[in-house]
Short mmCIF file of C-alpha atoms and ligand atoms in Angstrom, two decimals:
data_model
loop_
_atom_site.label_atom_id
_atom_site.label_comp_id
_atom_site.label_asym_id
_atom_site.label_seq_id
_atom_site.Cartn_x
_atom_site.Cartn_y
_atom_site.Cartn_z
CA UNK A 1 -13.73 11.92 -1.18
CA UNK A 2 -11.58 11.77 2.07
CA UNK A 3 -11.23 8.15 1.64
CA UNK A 4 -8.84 8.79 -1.30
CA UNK A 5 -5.70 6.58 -0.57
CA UNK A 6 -4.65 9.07 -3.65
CA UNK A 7 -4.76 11.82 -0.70
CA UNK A 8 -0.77 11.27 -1.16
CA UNK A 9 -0.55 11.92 -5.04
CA UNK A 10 2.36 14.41 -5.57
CA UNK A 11 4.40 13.30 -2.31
CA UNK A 12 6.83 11.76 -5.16
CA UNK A 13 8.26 14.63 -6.56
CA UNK A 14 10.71 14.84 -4.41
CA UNK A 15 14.07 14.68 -6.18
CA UNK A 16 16.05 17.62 -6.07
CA UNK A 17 14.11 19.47 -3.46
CA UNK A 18 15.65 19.92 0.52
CA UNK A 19 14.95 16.97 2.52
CA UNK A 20 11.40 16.87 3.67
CA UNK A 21 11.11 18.19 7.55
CA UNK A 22 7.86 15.74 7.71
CA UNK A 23 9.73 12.75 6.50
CA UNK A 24 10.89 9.78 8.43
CA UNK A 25 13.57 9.13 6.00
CA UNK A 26 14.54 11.61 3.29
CA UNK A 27 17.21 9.82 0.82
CA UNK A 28 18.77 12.51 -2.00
CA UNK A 29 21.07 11.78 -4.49
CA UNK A 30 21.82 8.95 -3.55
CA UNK A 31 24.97 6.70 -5.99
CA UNK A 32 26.64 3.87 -4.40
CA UNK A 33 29.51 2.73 -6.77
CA UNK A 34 31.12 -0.62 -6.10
CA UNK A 35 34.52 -0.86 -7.24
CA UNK A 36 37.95 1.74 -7.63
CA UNK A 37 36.66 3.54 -10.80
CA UNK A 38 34.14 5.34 -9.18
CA UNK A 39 34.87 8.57 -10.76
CA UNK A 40 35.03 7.18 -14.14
CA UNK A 41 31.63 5.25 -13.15
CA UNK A 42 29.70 7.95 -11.86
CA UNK A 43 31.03 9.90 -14.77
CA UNK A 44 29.79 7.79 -17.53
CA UNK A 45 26.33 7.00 -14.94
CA UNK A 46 25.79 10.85 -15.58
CA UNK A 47 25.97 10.52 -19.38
CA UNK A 48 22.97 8.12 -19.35
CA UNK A 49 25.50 4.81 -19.54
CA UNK A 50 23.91 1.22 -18.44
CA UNK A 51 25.15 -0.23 -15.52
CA UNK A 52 26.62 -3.15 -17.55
CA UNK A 53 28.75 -0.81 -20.30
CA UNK A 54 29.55 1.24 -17.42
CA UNK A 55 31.09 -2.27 -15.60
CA UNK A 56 32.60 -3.03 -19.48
CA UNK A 57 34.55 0.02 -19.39
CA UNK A 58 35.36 0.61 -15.84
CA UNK A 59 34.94 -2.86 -13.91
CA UNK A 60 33.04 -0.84 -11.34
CA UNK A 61 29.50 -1.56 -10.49
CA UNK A 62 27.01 1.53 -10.10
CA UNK A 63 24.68 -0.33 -7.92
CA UNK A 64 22.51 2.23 -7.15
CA UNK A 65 22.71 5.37 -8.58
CA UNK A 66 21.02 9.16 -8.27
CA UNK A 67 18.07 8.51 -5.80
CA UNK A 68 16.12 10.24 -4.31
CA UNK A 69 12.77 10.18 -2.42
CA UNK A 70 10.86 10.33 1.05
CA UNK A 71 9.57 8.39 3.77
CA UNK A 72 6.38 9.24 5.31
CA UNK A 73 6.07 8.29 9.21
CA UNK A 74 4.27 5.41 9.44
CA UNK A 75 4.37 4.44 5.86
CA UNK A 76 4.53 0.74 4.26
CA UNK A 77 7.31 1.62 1.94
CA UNK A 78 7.99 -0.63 -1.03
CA UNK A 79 11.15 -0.88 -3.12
CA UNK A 80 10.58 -3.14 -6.02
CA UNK A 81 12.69 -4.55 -9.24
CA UNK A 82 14.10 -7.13 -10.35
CA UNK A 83 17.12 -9.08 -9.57
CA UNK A 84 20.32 -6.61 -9.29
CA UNK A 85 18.26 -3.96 -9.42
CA UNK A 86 19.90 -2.84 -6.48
CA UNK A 87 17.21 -3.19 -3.56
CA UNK A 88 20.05 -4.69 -1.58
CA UNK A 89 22.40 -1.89 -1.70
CA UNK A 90 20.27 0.67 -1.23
CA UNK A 91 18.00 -1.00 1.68
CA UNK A 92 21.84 -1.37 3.31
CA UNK A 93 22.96 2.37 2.89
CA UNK A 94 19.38 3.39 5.08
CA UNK A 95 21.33 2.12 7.94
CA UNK A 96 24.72 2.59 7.14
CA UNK A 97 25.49 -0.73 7.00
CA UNK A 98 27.51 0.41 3.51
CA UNK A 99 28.99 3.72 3.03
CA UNK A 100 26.97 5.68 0.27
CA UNK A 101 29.54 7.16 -2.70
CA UNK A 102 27.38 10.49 -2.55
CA UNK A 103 24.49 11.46 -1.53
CA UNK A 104 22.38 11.83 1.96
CA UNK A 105 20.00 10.30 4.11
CA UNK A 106 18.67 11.79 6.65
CA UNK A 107 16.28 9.53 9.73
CA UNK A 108 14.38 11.98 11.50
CA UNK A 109 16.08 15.28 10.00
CA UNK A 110 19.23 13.59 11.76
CA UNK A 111 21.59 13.56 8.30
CA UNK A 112 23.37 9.72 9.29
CA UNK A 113 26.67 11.00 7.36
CA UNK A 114 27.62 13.03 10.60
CA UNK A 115 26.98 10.81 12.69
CA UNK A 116 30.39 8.71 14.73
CA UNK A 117 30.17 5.03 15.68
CA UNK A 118 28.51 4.89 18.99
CA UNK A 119 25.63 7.09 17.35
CA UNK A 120 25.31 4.88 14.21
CA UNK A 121 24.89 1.51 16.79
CA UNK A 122 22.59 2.81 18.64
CA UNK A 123 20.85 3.87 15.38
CA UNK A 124 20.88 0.69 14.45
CA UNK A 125 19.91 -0.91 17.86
CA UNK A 126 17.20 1.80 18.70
CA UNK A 127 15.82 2.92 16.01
CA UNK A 128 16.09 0.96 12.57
CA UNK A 129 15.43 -3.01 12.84
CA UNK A 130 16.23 -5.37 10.27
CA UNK A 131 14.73 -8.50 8.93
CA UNK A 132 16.24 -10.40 6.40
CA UNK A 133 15.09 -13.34 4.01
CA UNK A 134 17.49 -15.95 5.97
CA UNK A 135 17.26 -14.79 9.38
CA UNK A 136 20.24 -15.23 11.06
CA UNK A 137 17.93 -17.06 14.26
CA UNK A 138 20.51 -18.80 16.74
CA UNK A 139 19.57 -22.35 17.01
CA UNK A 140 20.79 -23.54 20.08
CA UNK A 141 18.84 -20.70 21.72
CA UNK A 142 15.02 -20.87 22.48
CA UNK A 143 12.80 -18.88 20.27
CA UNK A 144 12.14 -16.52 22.86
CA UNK A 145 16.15 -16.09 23.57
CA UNK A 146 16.53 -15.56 20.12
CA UNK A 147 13.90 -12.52 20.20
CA UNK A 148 15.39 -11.16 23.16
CA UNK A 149 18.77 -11.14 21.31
CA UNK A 150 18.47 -7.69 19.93
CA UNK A 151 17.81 -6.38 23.16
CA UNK A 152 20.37 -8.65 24.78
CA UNK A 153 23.51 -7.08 22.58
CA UNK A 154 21.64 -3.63 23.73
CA UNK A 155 22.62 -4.35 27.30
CA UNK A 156 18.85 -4.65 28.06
CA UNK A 157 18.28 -6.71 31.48
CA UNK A 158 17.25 -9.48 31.45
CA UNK A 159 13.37 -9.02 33.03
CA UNK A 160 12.63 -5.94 30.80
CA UNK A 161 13.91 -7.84 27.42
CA UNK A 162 12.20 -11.04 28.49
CA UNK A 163 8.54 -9.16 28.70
CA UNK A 164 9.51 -7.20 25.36
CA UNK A 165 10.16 -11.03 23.66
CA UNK A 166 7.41 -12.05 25.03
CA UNK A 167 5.01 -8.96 24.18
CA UNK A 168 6.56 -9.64 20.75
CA UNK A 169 6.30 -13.43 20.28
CA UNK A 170 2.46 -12.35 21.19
CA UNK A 171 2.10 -9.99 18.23
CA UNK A 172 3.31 -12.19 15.86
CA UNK A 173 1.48 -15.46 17.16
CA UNK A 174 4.10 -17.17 18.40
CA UNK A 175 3.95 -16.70 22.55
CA UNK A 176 2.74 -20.72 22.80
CA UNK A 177 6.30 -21.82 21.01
CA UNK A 178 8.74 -19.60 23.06
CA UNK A 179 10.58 -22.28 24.74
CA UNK A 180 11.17 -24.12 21.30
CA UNK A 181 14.42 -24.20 19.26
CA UNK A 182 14.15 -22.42 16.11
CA UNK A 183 15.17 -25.86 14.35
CA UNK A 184 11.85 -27.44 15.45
CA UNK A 185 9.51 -24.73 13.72
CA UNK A 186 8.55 -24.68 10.21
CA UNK A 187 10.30 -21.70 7.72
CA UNK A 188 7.10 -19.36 8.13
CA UNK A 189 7.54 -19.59 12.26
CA UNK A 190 11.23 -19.35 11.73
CA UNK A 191 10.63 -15.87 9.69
CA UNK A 192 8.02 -14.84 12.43
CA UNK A 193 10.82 -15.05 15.11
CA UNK A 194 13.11 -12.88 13.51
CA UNK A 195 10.05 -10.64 12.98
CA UNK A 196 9.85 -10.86 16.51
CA UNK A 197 12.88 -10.35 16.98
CA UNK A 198 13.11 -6.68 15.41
CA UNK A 199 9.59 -6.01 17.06
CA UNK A 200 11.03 -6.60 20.47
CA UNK A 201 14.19 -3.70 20.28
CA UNK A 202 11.11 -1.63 19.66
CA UNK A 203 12.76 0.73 16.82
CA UNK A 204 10.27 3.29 14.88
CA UNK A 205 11.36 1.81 11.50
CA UNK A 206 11.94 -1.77 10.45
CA UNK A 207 13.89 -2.31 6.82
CA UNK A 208 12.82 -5.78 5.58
CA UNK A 209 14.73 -7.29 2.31
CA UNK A 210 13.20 -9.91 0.41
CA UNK A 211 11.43 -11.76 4.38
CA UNK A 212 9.04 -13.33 2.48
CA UNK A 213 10.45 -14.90 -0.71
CA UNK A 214 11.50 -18.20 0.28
CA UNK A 215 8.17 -18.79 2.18
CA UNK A 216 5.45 -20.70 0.43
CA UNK A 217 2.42 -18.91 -1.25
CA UNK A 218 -0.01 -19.80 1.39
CA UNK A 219 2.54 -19.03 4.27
CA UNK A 220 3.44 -16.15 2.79
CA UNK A 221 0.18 -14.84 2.51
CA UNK A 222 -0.33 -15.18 6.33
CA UNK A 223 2.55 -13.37 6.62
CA UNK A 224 1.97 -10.59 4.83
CA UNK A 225 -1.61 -10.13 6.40
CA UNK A 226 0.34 -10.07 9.97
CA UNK A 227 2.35 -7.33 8.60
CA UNK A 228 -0.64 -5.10 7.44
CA UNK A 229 -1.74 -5.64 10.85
CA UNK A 230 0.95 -5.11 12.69
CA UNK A 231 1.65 -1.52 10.77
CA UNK A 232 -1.83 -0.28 11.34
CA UNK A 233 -1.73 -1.58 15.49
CA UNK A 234 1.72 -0.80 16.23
CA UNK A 235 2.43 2.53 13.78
CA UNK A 236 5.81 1.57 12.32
CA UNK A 237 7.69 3.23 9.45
CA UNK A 238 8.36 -0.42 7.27
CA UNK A 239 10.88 -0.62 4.41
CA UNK A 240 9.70 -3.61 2.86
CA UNK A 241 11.92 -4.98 -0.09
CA UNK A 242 10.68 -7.36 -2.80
CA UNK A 243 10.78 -8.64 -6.36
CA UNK A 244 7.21 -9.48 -6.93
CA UNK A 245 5.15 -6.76 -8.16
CA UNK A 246 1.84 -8.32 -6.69
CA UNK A 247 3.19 -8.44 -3.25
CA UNK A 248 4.26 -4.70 -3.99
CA UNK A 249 0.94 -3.53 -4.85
CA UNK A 250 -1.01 -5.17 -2.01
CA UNK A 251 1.58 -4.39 0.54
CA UNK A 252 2.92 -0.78 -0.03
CA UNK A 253 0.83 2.57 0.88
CA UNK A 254 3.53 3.42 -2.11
CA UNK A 255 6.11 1.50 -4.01
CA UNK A 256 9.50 2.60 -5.23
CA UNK A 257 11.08 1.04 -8.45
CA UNK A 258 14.12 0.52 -9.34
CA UNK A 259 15.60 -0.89 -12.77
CA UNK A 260 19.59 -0.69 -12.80
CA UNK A 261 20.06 1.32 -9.70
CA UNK A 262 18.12 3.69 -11.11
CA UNK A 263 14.43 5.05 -9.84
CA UNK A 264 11.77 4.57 -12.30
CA UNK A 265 8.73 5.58 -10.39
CA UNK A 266 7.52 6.24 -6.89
CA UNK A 267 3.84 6.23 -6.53
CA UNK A 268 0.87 4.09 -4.76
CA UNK A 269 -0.43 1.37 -6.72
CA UNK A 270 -2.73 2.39 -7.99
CA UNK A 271 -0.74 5.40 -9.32
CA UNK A 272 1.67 3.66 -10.86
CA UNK A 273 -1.18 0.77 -12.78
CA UNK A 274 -3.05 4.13 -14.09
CA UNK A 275 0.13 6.33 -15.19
CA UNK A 276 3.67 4.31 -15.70
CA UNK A 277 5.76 6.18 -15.82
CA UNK A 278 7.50 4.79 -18.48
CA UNK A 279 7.58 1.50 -21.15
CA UNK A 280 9.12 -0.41 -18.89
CA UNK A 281 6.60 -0.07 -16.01
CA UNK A 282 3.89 -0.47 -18.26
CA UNK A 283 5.23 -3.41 -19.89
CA UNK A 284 5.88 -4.63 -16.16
CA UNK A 285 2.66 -3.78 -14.47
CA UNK A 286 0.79 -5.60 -17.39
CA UNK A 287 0.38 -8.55 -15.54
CA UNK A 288 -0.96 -7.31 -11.94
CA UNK A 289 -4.44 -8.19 -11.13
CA UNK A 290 -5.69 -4.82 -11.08
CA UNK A 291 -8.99 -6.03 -9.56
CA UNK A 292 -6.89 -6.99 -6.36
CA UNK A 293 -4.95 -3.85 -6.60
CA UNK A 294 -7.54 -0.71 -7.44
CA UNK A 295 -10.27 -0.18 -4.63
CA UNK A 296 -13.65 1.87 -4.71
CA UNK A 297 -11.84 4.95 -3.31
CA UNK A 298 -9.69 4.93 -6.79
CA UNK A 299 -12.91 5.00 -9.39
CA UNK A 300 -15.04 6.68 -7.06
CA UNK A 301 -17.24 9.64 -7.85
CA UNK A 302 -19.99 12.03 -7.30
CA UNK A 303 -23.66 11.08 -7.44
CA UNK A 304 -25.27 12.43 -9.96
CA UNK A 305 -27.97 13.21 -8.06
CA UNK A 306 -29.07 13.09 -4.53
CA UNK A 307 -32.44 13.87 -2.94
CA UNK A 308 -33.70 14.98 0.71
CA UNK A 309 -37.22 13.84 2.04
CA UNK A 310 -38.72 17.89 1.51
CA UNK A 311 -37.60 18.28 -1.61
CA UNK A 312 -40.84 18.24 -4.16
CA UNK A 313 -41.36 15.20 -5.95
CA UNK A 314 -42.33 17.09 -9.51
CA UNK A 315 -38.76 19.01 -9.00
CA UNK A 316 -37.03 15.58 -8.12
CA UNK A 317 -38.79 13.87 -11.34
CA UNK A 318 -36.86 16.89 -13.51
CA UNK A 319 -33.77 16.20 -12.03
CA UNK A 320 -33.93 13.13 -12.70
CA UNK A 321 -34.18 13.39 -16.19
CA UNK A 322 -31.56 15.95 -16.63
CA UNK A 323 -29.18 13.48 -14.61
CA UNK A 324 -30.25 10.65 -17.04
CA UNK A 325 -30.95 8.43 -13.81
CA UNK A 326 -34.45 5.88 -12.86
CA UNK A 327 -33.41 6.35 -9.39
CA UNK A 328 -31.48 8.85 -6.36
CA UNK A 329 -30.16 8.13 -3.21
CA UNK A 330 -32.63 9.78 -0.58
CA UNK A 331 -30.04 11.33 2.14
CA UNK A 332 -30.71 12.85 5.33
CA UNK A 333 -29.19 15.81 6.99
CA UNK A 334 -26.13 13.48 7.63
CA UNK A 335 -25.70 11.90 4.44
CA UNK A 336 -27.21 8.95 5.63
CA UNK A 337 -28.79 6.96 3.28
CA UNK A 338 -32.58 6.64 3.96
CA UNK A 339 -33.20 4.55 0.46
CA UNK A 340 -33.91 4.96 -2.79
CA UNK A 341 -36.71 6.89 -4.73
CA UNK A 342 -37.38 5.43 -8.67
CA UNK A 343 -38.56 7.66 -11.32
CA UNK A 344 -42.24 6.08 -11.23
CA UNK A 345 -43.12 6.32 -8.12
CA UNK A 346 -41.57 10.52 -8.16
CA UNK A 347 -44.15 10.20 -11.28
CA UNK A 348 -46.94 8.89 -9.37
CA UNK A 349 -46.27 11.36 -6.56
CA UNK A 350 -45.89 14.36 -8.71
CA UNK A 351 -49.61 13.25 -10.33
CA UNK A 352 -51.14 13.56 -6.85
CA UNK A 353 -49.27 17.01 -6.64
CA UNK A 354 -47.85 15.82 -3.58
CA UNK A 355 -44.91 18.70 -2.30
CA UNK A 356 -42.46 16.14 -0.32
CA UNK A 357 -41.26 12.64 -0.57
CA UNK A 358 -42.78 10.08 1.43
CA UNK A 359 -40.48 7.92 3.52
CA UNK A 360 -43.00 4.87 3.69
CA UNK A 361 -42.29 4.35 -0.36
CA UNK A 362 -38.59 4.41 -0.48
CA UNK A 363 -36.93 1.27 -1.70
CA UNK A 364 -34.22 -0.79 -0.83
CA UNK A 365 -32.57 -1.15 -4.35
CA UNK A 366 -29.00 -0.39 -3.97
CA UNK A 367 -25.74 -1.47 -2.71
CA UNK A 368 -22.93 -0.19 -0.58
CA UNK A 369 -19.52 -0.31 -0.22
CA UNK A 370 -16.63 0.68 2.16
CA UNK A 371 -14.11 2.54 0.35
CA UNK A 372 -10.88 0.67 0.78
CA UNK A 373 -12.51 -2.50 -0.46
CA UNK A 374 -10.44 -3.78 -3.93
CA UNK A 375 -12.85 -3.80 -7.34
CA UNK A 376 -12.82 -7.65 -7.05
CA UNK A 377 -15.23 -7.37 -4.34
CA UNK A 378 -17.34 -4.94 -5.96
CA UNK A 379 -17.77 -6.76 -9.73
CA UNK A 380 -21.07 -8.86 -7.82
CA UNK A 381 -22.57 -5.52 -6.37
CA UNK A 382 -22.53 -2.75 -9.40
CA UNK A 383 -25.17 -2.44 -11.82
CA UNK A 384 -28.76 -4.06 -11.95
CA UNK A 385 -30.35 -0.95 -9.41
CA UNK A 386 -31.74 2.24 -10.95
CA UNK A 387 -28.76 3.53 -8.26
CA UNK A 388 -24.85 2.66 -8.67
CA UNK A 389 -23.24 1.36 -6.02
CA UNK A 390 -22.77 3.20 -2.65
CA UNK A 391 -19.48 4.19 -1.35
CA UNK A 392 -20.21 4.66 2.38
CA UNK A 393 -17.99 5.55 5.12
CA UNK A 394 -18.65 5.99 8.59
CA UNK A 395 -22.33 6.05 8.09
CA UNK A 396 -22.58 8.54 5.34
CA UNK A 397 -22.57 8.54 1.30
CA UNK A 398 -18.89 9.85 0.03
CA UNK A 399 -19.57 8.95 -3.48
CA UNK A 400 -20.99 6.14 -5.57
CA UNK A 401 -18.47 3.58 -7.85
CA UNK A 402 -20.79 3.49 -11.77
CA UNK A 403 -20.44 -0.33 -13.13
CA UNK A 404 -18.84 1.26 -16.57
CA UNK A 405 -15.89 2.82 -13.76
CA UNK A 406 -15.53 -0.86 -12.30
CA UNK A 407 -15.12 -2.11 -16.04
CA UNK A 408 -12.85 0.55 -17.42
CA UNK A 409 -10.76 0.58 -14.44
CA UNK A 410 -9.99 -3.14 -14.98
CA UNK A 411 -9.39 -2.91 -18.63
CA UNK A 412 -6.48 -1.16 -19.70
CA UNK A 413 -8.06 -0.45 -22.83
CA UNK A 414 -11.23 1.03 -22.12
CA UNK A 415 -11.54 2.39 -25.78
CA UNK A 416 -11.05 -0.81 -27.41
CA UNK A 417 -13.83 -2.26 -25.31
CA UNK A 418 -16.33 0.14 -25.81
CA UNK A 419 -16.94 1.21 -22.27
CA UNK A 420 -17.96 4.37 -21.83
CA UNK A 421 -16.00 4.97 -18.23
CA UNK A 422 -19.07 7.52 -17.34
CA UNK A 423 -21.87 5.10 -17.57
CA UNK A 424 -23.38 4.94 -14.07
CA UNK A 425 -25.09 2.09 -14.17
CA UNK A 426 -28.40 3.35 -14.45
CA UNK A 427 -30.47 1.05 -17.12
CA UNK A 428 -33.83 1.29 -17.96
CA UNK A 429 -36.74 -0.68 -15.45
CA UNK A 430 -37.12 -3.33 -18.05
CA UNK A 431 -33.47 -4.10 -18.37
CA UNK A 432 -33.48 -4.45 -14.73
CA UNK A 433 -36.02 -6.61 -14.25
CA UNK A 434 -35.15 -8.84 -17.12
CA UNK A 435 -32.29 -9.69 -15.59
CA UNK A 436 -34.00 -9.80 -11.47
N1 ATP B 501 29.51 -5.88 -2.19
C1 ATP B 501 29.39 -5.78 -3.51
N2 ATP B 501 30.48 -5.68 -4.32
C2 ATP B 501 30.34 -5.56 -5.65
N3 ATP B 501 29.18 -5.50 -6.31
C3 ATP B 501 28.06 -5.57 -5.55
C4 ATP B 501 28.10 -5.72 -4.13
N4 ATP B 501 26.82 -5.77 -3.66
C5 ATP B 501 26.03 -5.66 -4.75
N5 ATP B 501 26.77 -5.55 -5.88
C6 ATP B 501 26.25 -5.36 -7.23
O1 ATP B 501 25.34 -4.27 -7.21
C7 ATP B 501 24.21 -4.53 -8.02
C8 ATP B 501 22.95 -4.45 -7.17
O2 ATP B 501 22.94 -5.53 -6.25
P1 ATP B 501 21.85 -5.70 -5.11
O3 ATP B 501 22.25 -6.85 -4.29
O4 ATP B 501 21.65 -4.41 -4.44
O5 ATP B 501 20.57 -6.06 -5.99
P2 ATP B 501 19.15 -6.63 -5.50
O6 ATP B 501 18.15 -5.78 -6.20
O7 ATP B 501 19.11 -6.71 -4.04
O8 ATP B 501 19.13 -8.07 -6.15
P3 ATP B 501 18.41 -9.42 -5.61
O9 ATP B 501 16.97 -9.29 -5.97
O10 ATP B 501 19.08 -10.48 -6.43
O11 ATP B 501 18.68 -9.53 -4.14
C9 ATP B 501 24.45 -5.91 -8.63
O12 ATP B 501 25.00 -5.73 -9.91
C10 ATP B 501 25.42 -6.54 -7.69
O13 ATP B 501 26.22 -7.48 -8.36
MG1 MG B 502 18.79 -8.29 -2.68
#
């Protein structure tokens, strides 16, 4: 089961433990209070108060309050709620472009609260990029001036930031429109420069807040696609804010949300669609196509039953029936699969007492999968083959997906349906070919 994205479940217990030495950015209680009652306000945030009563009684504003979590290196990190929830403020205190109330962060076990001026620019010019939903893109500068602006206010010169711009403009598909002005390119091109922009000072981490909102569906979508990319090709740690849940959940390795300034859940995904953590999450992940969201690797399981070519076909035929399965995988040495064996021709085998399978009758009735492909894909593929579907990476078999796992995972009540989550699949011959 390598292929688990789950691999990470439990990195989200993190509050209240000493900042993780791994971690790219370790926040812990973490309150920003706006406003000159911030005793009173943290005070009252402590007794369990809403961030509204708290602003009745106090006229301060406990944007974000008590928060804590990690950053993995390399991560797609989400932070997700709805408006006021405080995504802002807290995406602003990871670069210290607000002063936190309490609480640490900490980029690269470097804590930033010790750190003087000159250490938090070049922070900010060397190691965390922003992108924001308007970006602030120069217009009577070219596009490719306007990406080499980060590096420009670095003191960069001017033939090592112009081959950065240009290596960036490259990577996000815009090296044909570099002599442009921004005014002359459409709002998804005008985004991609000031991705380009923060690609070109060539920090580890880029915090984005809200890039894509304004962008049209379609546009957006290319977008986020080039962002995937980019993450896997060029290994940044991204801090990707955003208000729509769907864009969370294909987007971020894990997702952070906030309600109120307050953390509700950290998990991937998937986690958080199969355990809420609350009423609130539930209520708000009701509505997330869980068939884009959940992949083979998150209903995957064990075969049942697998079979080698020198195994006795008499044995096999028991096994079979003890697995409640017309059909096994036949692996070799490698896991590879060499096809599939049915129960009547074990039965016909086992008649002529033959002791090992013969290659020459294995079938081809099954299908495969790669593990990080979303249930969506798989709905066509489970079912109707005395085998359930394959999940095969690099070559081998990790695991096989059952059609009643595809159909439970996409209901969220798979009691009131009926579906018995452990039904592989496996129907009778005359089912199968009734429907063939
Ligand atoms: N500079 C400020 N002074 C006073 N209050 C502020 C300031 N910045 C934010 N707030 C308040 O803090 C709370 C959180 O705001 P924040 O902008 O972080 O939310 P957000 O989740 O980014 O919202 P949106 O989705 O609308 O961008 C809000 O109640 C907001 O009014
Ligand atoms: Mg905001």
């Amino acid at each position: 089961m390598s292929a688990l994205r789950k691999a990470g479940t439990g990195r989200n217990e993190t509050s209240g433990g000493t900042a993780g030495d791994t971690a790219k950015i370790a926040v812990r209680n973490l309150t920003k209070v706006f406003g000159d009652a911030v005793d009173e306000a943290v005070a009252l945030a402590r007794d369990g108060v809403g961030r509204s009563e708290v602003q009745r009684r106090t006229g301060s504003t406990v944007a974000v309050y008590d928060v804590s979590f990690d950053i993995e290196p390399g991560e797609l990190f989400v932070i997700m709620g709805l408006s006021g929830s405080g995504k802002s403020t807290l995406v602003r205190l990871l670069n210290r472009l607000i002063e936190p109330t309490s609480g640490t962060i900490d980029v690269d076990g470097r804590d930033l609260g010790s750190l003087d001026d000159a250490e938090l620019r070049d922070l900010r010019n060397r190691h965390i990029a922003m992108v924001f939903q308007k970006f602030a893109l120069l217009p009577h500068r070219t596009v490719r001036q306007n990406a080499e602006y980060g590096l420009q206010i670095r003191g960069t010169d001017p033939a090592e930031r112009r081959a950065k711009a240009e290596w960036a403009l490259e990577q996000v598909g815009l090296a044909e429109r570099a002599d442009a002005y921004p005014g002359q390119l459409s709002g998804g091109m005008q985004q991609r420069v000031g991705l380009a922009r923060a690609l070109a000072s060539d920090t580890d981490v880029l915090l984005m807040d809200e890039p894509y909102s304004a962008l049209d569906p379609l546009i957006r979508r290319d977008m986020q696609k080039l962002l995937v990319r980019l993450q896997k090709d060029l290994r940044k740690t991204i801090v990707f804010i955003t208000h729509d849940l769907n864009e969370a959940m294909l987007l971020g390795d894990r997702i952070l949300l906030l309600k109120d300034g307050r953390l509700v859940q950290v998990g991937t995904g998937p986690e958080i669609l199969e355990s809420p953590a609350d009423d609130y999450v539930a209520e708000f992940v009701s509505d997330v196509d869980r068939s884009r969201v959940l992949t083979a690797a998150d209903v995957i399981r064990e075969p049942r039953i697998t079979v080698r070519l020198d195994e006795n076909p008499a044995d096999v035929l028991v096994r079979l029936g003890q697995a409640e399965a017309t059909g096994a995988y036949v692996l070799d040495d490698d896991r590879r699969i060499l096809g599939v064996i049915r129960d009547d021709q074990l039965g016909y085998a086992a008649g002529r007492e033959e002791t090992s399978i013969d290659p020459a009758v294995l079938v081809e009735e099954y299908r495969t999968t790669e593990p990080d492909r979303p249930l969506i894909d798989l709905l066509h593929r489970v079912g109707r083959n005395p085998v359930p579907l394959g999940v095969v990476e690099n070559g081998r078999l990790t695991g096989v997906v059952p059609r009643g796992a595809v159909l439970a995972a996409l209901s969220t009540h798979a009691d009131a349906h009926g579906l018995d989550p452990d039904d592989d699949g496996h129907r009778n011959r005359s089912d199968r070919n009734e429907v063939a």
